[in-house]
């Protein structure tokens, strides 16, 4: 008997109760996290154990993920770098520098709006937008 991994089910389960923001900010990821931590009173830290590794064109590409868990709830925030040496985690969104995944609990529209307007105040942020699941072709690249 062969066991098969059902990628569709895995993707669906991973993205249950999530929101995904795309951010254009031409700045290093660690600097961006520093700004977020200072301005939003978050505590983003790099989590090397969930780093995404993609194998393309006989090369390995690494996409670090910074993580922050809210103390007053179950919401977790994950900040992905969308580019490594000319390769993209989500190639359909090459213009985005960062992907911000909000996971493990429902974040209401008002809270997402407040968060996005706060992120916009960071000097290097040029654009922030919410990405809908239908627009994301390579969702499996975000699963850690």
Short mmCIF file of C-alpha atoms in Angstrom, two decimals:
data_model
loop_
_atom_site.label_atom_id
_atom_site.label_comp_id
_atom_site.label_asym_id
_atom_site.label_seq_id
_atom_site.Cartn_x
_atom_site.Cartn_y
_atom_site.Cartn_z
CA UNK A 1 0.00 0.00 0.00
CA UNK A 2 1.37 3.39 -1.00
CA UNK A 3 0.70 6.49 1.02
CA UNK A 4 0.22 9.73 -0.86
CA UNK A 5 0.45 13.23 0.47
CA UNK A 6 -2.60 15.24 -0.49
CA UNK A 7 -1.11 18.67 -1.15
CA UNK A 8 -4.51 20.32 -1.57
CA UNK A 9 -5.63 19.19 1.89
CA UNK A 10 -2.30 20.22 3.41
CA UNK A 11 -2.53 23.69 1.82
CA UNK A 12 -6.16 24.06 2.89
CA UNK A 13 -5.37 23.13 6.51
CA UNK A 14 -2.31 25.38 6.67
CA UNK A 15 -4.24 28.38 5.35
CA UNK A 16 -7.36 27.91 7.50
CA UNK A 17 -7.89 31.06 9.59
CA UNK A 18 -5.10 33.05 7.94
CA UNK A 19 -4.64 36.47 6.37
CA UNK A 20 -1.76 37.29 4.05
CA UNK A 21 -0.33 40.75 3.44
CA UNK A 22 2.10 41.69 0.70
CA UNK A 23 4.56 44.49 1.42
CA UNK A 24 6.84 46.55 -0.81
CA UNK A 25 9.69 47.89 1.31
CA UNK A 26 13.19 47.95 -0.23
CA UNK A 27 15.02 47.33 3.04
CA UNK A 28 16.79 44.35 4.62
CA UNK A 29 14.46 41.97 6.45
CA UNK A 30 16.19 42.35 9.83
CA UNK A 31 15.90 46.16 9.58
CA UNK A 32 12.25 45.92 8.65
CA UNK A 33 11.61 43.67 11.66
CA UNK A 34 13.46 46.11 13.89
CA UNK A 35 11.13 48.91 12.72
CA UNK A 36 8.08 46.70 13.29
CA UNK A 37 9.28 45.77 16.77
CA UNK A 38 9.92 49.43 17.66
CA UNK A 39 6.77 50.95 16.17
CA UNK A 40 4.23 48.20 16.89
CA UNK A 41 5.75 46.86 20.10
CA UNK A 42 6.07 43.43 18.49
CA UNK A 43 8.89 40.99 19.12
CA UNK A 44 9.70 39.48 15.72
CA UNK A 45 12.59 37.01 15.90
CA UNK A 46 14.12 34.89 13.17
CA UNK A 47 13.11 31.23 13.39
CA UNK A 48 15.68 29.21 11.46
CA UNK A 49 13.81 25.96 12.07
CA UNK A 50 10.95 27.01 9.76
CA UNK A 51 13.06 28.64 7.03
CA UNK A 52 11.77 27.80 3.55
CA UNK A 53 14.19 26.12 1.16
CA UNK A 54 13.39 25.86 -2.54
CA UNK A 55 15.39 23.86 -5.06
CA UNK A 56 15.32 25.49 -8.50
CA UNK A 57 17.71 25.39 -11.42
CA UNK A 58 20.02 22.95 -9.59
CA UNK A 59 20.44 25.48 -6.76
CA UNK A 60 19.09 25.92 -3.26
CA UNK A 61 17.37 29.15 -2.28
CA UNK A 62 16.68 30.10 1.33
CA UNK A 63 13.82 32.27 2.55
CA UNK A 64 14.12 33.21 6.23
CA UNK A 65 11.00 33.61 8.34
CA UNK A 66 10.64 35.93 11.32
CA UNK A 67 8.00 34.94 13.85
CA UNK A 68 6.03 36.74 16.56
CA UNK A 69 3.28 35.31 18.77
CA UNK A 70 0.87 37.71 20.42
CA UNK A 71 0.87 37.38 24.20
CA UNK A 72 -2.83 38.12 24.60
CA UNK A 73 -4.13 35.45 22.26
CA UNK A 74 -3.28 32.70 19.85
CA UNK A 75 -2.48 34.82 16.79
CA UNK A 76 0.94 34.21 15.27
CA UNK A 77 2.65 36.51 12.78
CA UNK A 78 5.17 35.26 10.22
CA UNK A 79 7.23 37.57 8.02
CA UNK A 80 8.73 35.93 4.92
CA UNK A 81 11.36 37.40 2.65
CA UNK A 82 9.98 36.98 -0.90
CA UNK A 83 13.33 37.03 -2.75
CA UNK A 84 16.66 35.25 -2.54
CA UNK A 85 19.34 35.91 -5.14
CA UNK A 86 16.89 36.58 -7.97
CA UNK A 87 14.50 33.72 -7.13
CA UNK A 88 11.07 34.36 -5.59
CA UNK A 89 9.08 32.50 -2.98
CA UNK A 90 5.90 33.63 -4.74
CA UNK A 91 6.95 34.30 -8.36
CA UNK A 92 3.49 35.67 -9.16
CA UNK A 93 4.26 38.57 -6.77
CA UNK A 94 7.81 39.53 -7.80
CA UNK A 95 7.13 43.15 -6.92
CA UNK A 96 6.61 42.29 -3.23
CA UNK A 97 9.57 42.31 -0.85
CA UNK A 98 7.83 40.69 2.12
CA UNK A 99 4.88 38.44 2.85
CA UNK A 100 3.18 38.73 6.24
CA UNK A 101 1.12 35.72 7.27
CA UNK A 102 -1.30 36.08 10.19
CA UNK A 103 -2.21 32.59 11.40
CA UNK A 104 -3.91 30.38 14.01
CA UNK A 105 -6.82 32.64 14.89
CA UNK A 106 -9.22 34.93 13.11
CA UNK A 107 -8.01 38.50 12.80
CA UNK A 108 -10.95 40.78 12.10
CA UNK A 109 -11.00 43.29 9.25
CA UNK A 110 -10.79 46.25 11.66
CA UNK A 111 -7.66 44.80 13.28
CA UNK A 112 -6.06 44.06 9.90
CA UNK A 113 -6.88 47.62 8.81
CA UNK A 114 -5.29 49.04 11.96
CA UNK A 115 -2.22 46.86 11.46
CA UNK A 116 -1.81 47.83 7.79
CA UNK A 117 -2.15 51.55 8.54
CA UNK A 118 0.48 51.20 11.28
CA UNK A 119 2.86 49.37 8.92
CA UNK A 120 2.37 52.13 6.32
CA UNK A 121 3.93 54.63 8.75
CA UNK A 122 7.31 52.87 8.50
CA UNK A 123 9.44 55.12 6.26
CA UNK A 124 10.62 52.41 3.82
CA UNK A 125 7.13 50.94 3.22
CA UNK A 126 5.87 51.89 -0.24
CA UNK A 127 2.86 49.56 -0.49
CA UNK A 128 0.91 47.11 1.62
CA UNK A 129 -1.98 45.04 0.33
CA UNK A 130 -3.95 42.01 1.40
CA UNK A 131 -3.54 39.00 -0.88
CA UNK A 132 -6.56 36.80 -1.42
CA UNK A 133 -6.16 33.05 -1.64
CA UNK A 134 -7.42 32.98 -5.21
CA UNK A 135 -4.51 35.16 -6.39
CA UNK A 136 -1.80 32.98 -4.85
CA UNK A 137 -0.65 30.27 -7.28
CA UNK A 138 2.27 28.88 -5.22
CA UNK A 139 0.68 28.65 -1.77
CA UNK A 140 2.62 25.47 -1.01
CA UNK A 141 5.85 27.54 -0.98
CA UNK A 142 4.66 29.27 2.21
CA UNK A 143 4.09 26.07 4.18
CA UNK A 144 6.70 25.35 6.82
#
